[in-house]
Structures are given as C-alpha cells and as structure tokens.
mmCIF file with all atom_site columns, C-alpha atoms in Angstrom:
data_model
loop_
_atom_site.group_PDB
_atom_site.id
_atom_site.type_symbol
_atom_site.label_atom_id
_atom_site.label_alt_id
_atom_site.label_comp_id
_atom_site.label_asym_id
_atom_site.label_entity_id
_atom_site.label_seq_id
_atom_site.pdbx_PDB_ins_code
_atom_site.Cartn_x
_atom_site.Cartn_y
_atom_site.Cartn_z
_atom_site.occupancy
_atom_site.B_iso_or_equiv
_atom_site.pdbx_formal_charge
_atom_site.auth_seq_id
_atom_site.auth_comp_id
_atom_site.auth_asym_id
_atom_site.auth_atom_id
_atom_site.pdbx_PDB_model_num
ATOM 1   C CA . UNK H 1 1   ? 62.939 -94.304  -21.587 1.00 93.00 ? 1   UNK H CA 1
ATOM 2   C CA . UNK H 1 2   ? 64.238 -97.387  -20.336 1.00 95.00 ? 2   UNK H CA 1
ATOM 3   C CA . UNK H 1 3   ? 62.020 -100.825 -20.404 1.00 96.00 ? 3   UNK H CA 1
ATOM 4   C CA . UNK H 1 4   ? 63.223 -103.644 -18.017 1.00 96.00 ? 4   UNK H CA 1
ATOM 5   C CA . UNK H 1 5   ? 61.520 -106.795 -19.357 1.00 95.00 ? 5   UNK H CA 1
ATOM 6   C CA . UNK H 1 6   ? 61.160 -109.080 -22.107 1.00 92.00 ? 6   UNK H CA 1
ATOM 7   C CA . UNK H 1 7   ? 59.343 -108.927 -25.191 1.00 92.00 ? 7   UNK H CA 1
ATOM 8   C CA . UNK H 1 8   ? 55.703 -108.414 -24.037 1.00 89.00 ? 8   UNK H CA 1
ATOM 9   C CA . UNK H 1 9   ? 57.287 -105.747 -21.762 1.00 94.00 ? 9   UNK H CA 1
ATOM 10  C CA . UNK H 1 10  ? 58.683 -103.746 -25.023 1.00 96.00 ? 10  UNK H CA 1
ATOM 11  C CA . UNK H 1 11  ? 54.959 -104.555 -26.520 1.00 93.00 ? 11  UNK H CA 1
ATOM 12  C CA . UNK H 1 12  ? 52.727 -102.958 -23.445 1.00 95.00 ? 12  UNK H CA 1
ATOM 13  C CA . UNK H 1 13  ? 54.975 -99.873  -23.541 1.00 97.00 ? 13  UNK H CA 1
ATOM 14  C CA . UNK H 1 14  ? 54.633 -99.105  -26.999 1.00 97.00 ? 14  UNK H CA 1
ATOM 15  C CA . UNK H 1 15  ? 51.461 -99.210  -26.824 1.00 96.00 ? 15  UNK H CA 1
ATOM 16  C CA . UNK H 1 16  ? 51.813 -96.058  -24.051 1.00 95.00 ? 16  UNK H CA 1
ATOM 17  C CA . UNK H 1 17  ? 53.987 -93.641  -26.397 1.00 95.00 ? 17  UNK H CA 1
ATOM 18  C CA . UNK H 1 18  ? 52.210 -91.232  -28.772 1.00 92.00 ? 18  UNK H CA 1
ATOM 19  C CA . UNK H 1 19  ? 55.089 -90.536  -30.597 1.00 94.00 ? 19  UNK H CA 1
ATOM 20  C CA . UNK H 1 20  ? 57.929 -93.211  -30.880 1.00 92.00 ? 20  UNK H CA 1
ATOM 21  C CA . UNK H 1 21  ? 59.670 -91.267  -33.090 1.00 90.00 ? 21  UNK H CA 1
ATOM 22  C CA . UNK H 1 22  ? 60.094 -88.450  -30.697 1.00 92.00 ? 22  UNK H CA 1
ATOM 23  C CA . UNK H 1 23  ? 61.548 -91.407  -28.047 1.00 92.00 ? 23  UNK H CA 1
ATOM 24  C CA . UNK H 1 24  ? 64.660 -92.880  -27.481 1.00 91.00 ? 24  UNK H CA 1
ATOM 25  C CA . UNK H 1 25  ? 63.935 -96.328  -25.773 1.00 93.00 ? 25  UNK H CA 1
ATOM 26  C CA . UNK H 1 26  ? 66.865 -98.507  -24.237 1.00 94.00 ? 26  UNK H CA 1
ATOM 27  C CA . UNK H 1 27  ? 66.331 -102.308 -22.950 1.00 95.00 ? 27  UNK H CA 1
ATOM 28  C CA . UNK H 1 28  ? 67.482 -104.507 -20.759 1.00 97.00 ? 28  UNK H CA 1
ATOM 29  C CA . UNK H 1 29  ? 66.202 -108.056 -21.630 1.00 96.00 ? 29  UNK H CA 1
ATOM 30  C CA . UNK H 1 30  ? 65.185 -109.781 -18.535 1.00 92.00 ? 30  UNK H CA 1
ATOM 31  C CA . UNK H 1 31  ? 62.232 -111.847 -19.948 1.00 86.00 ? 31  UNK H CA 1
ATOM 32  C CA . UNK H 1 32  ? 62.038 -115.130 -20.992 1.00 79.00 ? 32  UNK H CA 1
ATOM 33  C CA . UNK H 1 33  ? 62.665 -114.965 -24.565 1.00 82.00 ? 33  UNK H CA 1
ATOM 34  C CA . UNK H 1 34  ? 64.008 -111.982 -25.181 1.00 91.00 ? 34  UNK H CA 1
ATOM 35  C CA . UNK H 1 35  ? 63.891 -111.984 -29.125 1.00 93.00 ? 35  UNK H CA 1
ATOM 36  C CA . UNK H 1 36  ? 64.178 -108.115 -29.489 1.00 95.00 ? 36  UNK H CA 1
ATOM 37  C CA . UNK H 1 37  ? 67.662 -108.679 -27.692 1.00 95.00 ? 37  UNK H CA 1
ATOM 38  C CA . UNK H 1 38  ? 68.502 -111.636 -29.768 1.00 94.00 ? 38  UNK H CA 1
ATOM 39  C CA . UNK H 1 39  ? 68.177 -110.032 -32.700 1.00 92.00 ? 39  UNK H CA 1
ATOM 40  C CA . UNK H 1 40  ? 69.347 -106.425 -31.814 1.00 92.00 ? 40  UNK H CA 1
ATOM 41  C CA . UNK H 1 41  ? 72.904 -107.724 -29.978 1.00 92.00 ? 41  UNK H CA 1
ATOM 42  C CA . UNK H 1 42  ? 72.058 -106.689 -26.717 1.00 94.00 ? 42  UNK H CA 1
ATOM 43  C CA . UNK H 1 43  ? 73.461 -108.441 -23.982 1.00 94.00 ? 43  UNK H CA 1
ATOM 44  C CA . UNK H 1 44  ? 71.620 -110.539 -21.764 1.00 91.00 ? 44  UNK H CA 1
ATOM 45  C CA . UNK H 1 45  ? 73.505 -109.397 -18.892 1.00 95.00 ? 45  UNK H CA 1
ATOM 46  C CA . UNK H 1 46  ? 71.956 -106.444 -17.145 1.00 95.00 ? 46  UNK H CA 1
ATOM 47  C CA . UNK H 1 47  ? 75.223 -104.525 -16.236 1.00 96.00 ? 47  UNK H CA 1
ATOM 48  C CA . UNK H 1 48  ? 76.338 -105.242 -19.818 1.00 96.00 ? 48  UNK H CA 1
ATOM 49  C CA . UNK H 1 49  ? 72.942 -103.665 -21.403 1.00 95.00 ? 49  UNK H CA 1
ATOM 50  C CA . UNK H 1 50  ? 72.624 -100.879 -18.887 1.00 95.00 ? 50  UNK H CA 1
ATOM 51  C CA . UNK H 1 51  ? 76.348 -99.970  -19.840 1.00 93.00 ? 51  UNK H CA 1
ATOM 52  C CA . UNK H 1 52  ? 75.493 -100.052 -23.206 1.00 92.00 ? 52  UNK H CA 1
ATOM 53  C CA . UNK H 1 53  ? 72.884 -97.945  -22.664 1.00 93.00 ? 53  UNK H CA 1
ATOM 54  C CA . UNK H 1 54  ? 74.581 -95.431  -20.556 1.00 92.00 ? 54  UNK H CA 1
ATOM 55  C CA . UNK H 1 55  ? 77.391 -95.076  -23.158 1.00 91.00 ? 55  UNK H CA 1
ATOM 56  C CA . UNK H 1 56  ? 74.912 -94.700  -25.696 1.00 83.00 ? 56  UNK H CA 1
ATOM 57  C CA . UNK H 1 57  ? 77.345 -96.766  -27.492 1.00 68.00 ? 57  UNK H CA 1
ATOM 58  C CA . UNK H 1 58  ? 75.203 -98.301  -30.104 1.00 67.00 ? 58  UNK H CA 1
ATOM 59  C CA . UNK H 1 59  ? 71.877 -96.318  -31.251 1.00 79.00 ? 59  UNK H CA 1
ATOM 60  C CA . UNK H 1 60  ? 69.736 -97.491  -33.750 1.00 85.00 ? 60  UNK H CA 1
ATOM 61  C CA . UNK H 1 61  ? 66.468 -96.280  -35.767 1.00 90.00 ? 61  UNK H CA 1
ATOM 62  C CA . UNK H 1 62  ? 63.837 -99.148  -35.984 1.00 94.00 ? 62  UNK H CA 1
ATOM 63  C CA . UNK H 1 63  ? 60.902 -100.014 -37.857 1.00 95.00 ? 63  UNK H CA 1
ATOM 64  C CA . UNK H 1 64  ? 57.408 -100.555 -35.943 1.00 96.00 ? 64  UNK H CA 1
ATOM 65  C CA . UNK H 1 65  ? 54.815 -102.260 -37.229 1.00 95.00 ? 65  UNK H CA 1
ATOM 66  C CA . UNK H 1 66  ? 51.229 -101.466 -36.682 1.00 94.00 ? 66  UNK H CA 1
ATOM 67  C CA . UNK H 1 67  ? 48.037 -104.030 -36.262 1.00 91.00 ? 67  UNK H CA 1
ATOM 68  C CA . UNK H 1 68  ? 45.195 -102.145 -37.210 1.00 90.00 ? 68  UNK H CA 1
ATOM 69  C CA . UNK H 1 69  ? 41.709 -104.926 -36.317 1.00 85.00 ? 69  UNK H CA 1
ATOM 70  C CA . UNK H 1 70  ? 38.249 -104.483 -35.824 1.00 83.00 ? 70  UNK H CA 1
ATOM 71  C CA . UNK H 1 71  ? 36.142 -105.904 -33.251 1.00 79.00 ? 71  UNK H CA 1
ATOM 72  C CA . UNK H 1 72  ? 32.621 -106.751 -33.270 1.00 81.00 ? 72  UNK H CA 1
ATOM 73  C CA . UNK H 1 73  ? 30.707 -103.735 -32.054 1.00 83.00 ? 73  UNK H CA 1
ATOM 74  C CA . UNK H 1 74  ? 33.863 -101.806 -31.295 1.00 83.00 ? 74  UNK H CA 1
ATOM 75  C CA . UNK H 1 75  ? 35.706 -99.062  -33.026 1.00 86.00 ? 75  UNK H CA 1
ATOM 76  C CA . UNK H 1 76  ? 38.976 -99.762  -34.938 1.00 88.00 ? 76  UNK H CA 1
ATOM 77  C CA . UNK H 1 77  ? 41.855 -100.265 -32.825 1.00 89.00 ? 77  UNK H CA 1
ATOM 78  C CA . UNK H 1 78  ? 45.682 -100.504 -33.270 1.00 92.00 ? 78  UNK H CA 1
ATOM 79  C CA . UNK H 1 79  ? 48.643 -101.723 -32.038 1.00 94.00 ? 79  UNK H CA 1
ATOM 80  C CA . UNK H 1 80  ? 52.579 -101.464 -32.761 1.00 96.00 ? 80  UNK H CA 1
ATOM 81  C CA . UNK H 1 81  ? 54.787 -104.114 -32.376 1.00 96.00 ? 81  UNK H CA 1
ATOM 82  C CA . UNK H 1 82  ? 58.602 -104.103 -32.269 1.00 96.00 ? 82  UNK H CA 1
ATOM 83  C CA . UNK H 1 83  ? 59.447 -107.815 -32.667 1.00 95.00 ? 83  UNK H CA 1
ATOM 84  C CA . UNK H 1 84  ? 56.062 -109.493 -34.334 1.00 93.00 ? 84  UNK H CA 1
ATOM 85  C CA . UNK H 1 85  ? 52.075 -110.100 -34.775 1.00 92.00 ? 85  UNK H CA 1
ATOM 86  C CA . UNK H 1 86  ? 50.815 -112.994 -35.963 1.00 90.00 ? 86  UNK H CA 1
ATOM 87  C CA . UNK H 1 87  ? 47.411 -115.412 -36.268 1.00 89.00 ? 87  UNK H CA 1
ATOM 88  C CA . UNK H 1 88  ? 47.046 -118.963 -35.323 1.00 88.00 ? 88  UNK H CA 1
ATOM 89  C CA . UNK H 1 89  ? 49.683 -121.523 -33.804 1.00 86.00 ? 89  UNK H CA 1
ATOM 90  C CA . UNK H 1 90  ? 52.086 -118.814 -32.910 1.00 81.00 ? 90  UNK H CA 1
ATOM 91  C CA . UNK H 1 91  ? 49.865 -116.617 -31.805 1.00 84.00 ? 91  UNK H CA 1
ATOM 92  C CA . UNK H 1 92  ? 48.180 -118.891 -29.381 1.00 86.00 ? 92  UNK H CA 1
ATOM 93  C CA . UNK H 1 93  ? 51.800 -120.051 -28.616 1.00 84.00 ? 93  UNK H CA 1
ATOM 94  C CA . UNK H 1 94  ? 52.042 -116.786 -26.915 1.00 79.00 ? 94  UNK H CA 1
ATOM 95  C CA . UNK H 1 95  ? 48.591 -115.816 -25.835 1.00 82.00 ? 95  UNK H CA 1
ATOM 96  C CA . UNK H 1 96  ? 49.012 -119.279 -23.568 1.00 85.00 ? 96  UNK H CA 1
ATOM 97  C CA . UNK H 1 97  ? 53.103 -118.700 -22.366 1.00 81.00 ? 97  UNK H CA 1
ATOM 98  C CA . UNK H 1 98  ? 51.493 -114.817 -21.205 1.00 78.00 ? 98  UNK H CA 1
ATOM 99  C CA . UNK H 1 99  ? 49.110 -116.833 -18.724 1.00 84.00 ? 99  UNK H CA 1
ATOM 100 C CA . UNK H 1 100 ? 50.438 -119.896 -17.550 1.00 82.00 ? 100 UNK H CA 1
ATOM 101 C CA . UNK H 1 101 ? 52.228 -120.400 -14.019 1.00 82.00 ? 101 UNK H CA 1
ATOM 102 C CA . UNK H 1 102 ? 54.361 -122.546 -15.799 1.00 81.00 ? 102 UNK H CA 1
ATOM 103 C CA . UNK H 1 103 ? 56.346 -119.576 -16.635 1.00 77.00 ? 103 UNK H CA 1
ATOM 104 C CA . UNK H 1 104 ? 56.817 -118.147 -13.172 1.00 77.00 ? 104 UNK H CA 1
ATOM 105 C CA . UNK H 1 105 ? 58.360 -121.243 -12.188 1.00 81.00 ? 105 UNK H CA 1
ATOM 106 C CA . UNK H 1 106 ? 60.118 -122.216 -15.013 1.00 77.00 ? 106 UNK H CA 1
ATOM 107 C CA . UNK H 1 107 ? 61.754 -118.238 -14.419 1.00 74.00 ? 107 UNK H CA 1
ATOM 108 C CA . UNK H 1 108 ? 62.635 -118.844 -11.369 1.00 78.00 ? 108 UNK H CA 1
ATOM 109 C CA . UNK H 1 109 ? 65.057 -121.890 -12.217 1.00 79.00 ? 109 UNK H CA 1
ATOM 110 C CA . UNK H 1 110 ? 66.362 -120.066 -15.245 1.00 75.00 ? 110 UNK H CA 1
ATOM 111 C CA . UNK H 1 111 ? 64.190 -121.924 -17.527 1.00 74.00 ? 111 UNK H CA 1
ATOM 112 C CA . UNK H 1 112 ? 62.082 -120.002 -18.886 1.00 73.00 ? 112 UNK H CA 1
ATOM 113 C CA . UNK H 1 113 ? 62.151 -120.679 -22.365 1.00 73.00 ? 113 UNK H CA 1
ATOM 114 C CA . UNK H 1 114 ? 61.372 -124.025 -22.629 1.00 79.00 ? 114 UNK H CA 1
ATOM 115 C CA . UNK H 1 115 ? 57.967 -123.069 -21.619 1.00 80.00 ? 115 UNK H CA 1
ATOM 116 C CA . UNK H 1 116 ? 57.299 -121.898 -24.846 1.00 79.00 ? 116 UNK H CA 1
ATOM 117 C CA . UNK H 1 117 ? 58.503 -125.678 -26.087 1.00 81.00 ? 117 UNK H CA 1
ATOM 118 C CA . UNK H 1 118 ? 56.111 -126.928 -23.771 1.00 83.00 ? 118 UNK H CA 1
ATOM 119 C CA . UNK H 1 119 ? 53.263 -125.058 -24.511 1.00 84.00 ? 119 UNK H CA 1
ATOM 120 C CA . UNK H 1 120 ? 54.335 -125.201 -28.506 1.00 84.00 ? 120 UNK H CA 1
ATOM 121 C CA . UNK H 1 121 ? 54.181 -128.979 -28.240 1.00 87.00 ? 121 UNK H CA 1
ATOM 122 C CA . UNK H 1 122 ? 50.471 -128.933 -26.728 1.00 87.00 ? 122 UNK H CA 1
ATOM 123 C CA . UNK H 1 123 ? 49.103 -126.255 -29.276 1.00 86.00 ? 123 UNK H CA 1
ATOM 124 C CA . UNK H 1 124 ? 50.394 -128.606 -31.369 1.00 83.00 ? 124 UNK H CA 1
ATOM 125 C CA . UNK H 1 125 ? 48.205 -131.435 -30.462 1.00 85.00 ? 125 UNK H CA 1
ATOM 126 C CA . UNK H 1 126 ? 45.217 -129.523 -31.038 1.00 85.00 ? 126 UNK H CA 1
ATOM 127 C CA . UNK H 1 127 ? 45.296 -126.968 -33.287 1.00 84.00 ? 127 UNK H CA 1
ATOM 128 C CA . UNK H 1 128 ? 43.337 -127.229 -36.935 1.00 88.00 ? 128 UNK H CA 1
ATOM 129 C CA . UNK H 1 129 ? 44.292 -125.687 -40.263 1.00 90.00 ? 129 UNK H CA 1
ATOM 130 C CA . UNK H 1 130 ? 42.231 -122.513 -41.975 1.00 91.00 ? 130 UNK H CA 1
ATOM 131 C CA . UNK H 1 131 ? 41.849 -121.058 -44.910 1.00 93.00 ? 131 UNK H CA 1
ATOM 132 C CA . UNK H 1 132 ? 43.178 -117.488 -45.448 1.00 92.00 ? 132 UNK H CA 1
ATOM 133 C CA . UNK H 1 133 ? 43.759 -115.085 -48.253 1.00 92.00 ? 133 UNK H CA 1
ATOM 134 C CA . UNK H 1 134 ? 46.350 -112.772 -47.649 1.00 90.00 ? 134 UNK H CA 1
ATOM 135 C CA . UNK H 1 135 ? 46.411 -109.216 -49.535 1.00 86.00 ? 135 UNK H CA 1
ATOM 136 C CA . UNK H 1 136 ? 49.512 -107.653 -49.715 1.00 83.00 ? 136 UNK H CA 1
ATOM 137 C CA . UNK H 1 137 ? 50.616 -104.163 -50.309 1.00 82.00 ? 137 UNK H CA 1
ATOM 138 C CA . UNK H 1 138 ? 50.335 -104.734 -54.219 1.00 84.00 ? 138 UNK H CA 1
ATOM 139 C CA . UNK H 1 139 ? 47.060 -105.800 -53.961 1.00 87.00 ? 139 UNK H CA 1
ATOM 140 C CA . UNK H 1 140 ? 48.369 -109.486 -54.802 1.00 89.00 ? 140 UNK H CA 1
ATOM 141 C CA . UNK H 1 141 ? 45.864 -111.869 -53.420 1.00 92.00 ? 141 UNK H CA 1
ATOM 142 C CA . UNK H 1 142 ? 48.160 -114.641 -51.627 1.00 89.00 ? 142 UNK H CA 1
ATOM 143 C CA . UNK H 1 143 ? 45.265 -118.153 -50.792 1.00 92.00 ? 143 UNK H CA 1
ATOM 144 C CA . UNK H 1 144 ? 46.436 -120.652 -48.647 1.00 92.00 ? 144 UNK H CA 1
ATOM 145 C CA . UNK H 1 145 ? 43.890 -123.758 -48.002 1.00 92.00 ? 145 UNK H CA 1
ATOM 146 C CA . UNK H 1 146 ? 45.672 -125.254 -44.472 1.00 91.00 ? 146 UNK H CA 1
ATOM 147 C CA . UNK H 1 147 ? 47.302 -122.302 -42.487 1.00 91.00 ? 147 UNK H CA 1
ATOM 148 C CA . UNK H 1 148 ? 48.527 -123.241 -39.171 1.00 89.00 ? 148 UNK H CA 1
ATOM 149 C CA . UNK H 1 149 ? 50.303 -119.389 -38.407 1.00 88.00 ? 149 UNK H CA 1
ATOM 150 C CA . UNK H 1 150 ? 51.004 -116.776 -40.073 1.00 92.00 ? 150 UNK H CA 1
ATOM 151 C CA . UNK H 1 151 ? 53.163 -114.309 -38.972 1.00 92.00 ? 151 UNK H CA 1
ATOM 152 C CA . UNK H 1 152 ? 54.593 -110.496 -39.574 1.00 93.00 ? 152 UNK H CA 1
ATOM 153 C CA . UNK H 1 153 ? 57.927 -110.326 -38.735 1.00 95.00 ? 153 UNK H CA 1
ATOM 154 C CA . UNK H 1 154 ? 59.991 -107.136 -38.162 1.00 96.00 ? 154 UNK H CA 1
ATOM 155 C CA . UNK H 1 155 ? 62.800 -109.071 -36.485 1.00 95.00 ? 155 UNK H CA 1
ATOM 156 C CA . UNK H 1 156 ? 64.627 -112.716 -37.421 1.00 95.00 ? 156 UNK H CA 1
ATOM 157 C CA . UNK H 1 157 ? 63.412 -114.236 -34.100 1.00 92.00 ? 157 UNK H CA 1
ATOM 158 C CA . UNK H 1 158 ? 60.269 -115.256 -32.408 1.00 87.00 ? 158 UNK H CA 1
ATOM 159 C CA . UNK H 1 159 ? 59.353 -117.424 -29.720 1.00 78.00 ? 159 UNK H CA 1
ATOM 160 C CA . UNK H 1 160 ? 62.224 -117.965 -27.985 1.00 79.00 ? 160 UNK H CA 1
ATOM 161 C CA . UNK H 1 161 ? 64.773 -118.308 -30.490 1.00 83.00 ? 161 UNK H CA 1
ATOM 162 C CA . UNK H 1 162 ? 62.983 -119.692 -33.577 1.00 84.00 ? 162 UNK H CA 1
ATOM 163 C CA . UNK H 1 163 ? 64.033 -118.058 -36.316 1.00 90.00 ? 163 UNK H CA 1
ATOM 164 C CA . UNK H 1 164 ? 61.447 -117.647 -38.806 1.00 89.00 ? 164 UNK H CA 1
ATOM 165 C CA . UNK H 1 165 ? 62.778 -114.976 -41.244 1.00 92.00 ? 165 UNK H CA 1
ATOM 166 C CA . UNK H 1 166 ? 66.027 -114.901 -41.793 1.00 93.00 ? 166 UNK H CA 1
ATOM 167 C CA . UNK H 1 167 ? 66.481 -111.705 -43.744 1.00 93.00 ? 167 UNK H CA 1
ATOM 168 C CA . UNK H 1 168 ? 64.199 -109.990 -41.819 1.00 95.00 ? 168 UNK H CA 1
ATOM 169 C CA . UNK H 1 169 ? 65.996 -106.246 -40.560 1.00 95.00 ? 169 UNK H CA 1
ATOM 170 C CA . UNK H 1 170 ? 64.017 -104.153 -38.120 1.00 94.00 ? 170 UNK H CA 1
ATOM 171 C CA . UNK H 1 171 ? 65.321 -100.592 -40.309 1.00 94.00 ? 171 UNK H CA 1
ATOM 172 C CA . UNK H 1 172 ? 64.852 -101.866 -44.164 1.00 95.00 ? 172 UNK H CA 1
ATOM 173 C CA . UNK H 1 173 ? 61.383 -100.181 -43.764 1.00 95.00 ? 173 UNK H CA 1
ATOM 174 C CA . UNK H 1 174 ? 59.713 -103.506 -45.066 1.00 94.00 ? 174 UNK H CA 1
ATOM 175 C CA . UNK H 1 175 ? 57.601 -106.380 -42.763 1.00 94.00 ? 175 UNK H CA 1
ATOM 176 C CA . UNK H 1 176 ? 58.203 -109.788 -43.613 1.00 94.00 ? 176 UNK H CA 1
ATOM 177 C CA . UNK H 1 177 ? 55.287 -112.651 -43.761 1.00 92.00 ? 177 UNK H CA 1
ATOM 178 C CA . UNK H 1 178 ? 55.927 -116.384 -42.886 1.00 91.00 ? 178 UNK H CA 1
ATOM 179 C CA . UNK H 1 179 ? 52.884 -118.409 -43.703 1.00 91.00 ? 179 UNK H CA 1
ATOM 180 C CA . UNK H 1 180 ? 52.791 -121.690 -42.654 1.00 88.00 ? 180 UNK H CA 1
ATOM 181 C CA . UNK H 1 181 ? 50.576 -123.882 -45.163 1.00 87.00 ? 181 UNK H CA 1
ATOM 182 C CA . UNK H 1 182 ? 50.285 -127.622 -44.803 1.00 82.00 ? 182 UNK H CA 1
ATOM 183 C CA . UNK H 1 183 ? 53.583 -128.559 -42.732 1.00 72.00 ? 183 UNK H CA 1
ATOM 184 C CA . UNK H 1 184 ? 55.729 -129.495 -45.782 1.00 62.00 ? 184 UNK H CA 1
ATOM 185 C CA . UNK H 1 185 ? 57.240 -125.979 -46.311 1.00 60.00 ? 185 UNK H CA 1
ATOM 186 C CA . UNK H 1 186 ? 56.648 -122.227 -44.982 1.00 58.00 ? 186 UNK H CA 1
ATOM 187 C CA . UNK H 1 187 ? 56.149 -119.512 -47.322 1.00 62.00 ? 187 UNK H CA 1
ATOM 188 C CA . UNK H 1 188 ? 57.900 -116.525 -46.471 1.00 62.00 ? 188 UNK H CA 1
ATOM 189 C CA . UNK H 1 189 ? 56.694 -113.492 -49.010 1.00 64.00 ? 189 UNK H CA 1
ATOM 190 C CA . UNK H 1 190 ? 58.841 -110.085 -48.500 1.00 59.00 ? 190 UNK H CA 1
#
C-alpha cells in the first residue's frame, strides 16, 4: 500500500487496515509537516521516495500505538497512530491546523508549516493549565497540577519539526510521554 500525504494522511489510513502487520505501507510525504518522514529518512522529494520505495531499498518494522477512549454514551473506541496522540496544547495545535484555510494557502506557496507556528502562537494565548494524573504501565501514579500537553510519542518529531523526544525510536517497542507542567521544564517519562 502506498499513502501519498502527510501525517494525518498516514493517520486516516491506519485507521482502514485490520491487520498492519500483514501490510507493507510505503510513503511519500507531501503534507505539510511531514514528521513520519522526518524522522524515518525519507526524502521529501517524490521521485526520491517513490524510488525508494520501488527499490524496496530500505524496509523497516514499526511500532503503532493505540488510543483506546470512551465517549459519553458510546462504546469504546480505538485508534493507532504512527507518529503521536496527545491532550491539550498540542493536540488542539493540530485539531485547529486540520481545519483552517490557512493551510491551503499557506500549501500553495510552499509554506505550509508555519501554519502550525501560527496557530501554535494563538493556542498559546488562550489556553489554561489542568490537572492530570498519569498511570503508567507500572501502575506508577505520575500528578501534575498545571499541564498544558501531554503527549505519546512513537517518533522524535511532532508538529512540524519540534522535537519533543529525542530518544524516541518507532521499533524499541516502548511509547514515550512528554508532559508539559508549568512552562519551566517538560517531563519526558520512558
């Protein structure tokens, strides 16, 4: 299977695969951010990825990770995710960057990414701390008093570029967790 797109592109079509183990997926970034790509080496030039590709010159097993949520009055749902999930800043970061004409245009001109500085910059503005507790797979109880994001990571980049965990690896078979308390310092808990 290959995916022509950009991150959300490699998100929607997980979501249609029963079986991503039984799938061999190759990408050509042509979205806007293109953190899988970033992180995985692959060139932003079409040609160049395609070739790749089609010389099946670098394969590689990754890790997925899987949201599992409830919603109110609806039965449990889940959803994988290649690159990241997260709650709060960065998560309205790109809830808002998915919906905006800002991005069409910005595209067109080749500037695509700084709509996510844009749209960073306003969230910004306006968004207010919570309180979380995070469990982790140990059971360890992780509180936080002023979270502005929190975020699993199964790749280095997010966002455009930012690079929130830096020893994240999409095939160590581990998730890594940024947690932005306060603004004096992120947390990142492997």
């Amino acid at each position: 299977l290959i995916v022509l797109g950009g991150d959300g592109t490699i998100n929607e079509t997980l979501q249609g695969i029963a079986d991503p183990s039984k799938v061999i997926l190759g990408y050509i970034p042509t979205g806007s951010s293109n953190d899988l790509a970033r992180d995985l080496h692959i060139p932003k030039e079409p040609k160049a990825a395609l070739d790749l590709i089609l010389r099946n010159a670098a394969p590689r097993v990754m890790d997925l990770g899987r949201l599992t949520y409830l919603d109110e009055d609806q039965p449990e749902e889940s959803r994988l995710f290649a690159v990241s999930c997260g709650i709060g800043f960065d998560a309205a970061v790109c809830h808002e960057v998915g919906v905006t004409p800002m991005k069409k245009v910005l595209n067109k001109i080749g500037l695509g990414k700084l709509v996510y500085l844009f749209v960073a910059l306003k969230q910004l503005l306006f968004l207010k701390p919570s309180s979380m507790t995070l469990l982790m797979d140990d059971n360890k109880k992780e509180e936080f008093s002023k979270v502005y994001f929190t975020a699993i990571m199964n790749q280095k980049y997010e966002g455009g570029g930012f690079k929130f965990c830096p020893n994240a690896s999409p095939s160590d078979g581990y998730l890594d967790v940024i947690v932005v308390d306060g603004l004096s310092k992120p947390k990142v808990l492997c």
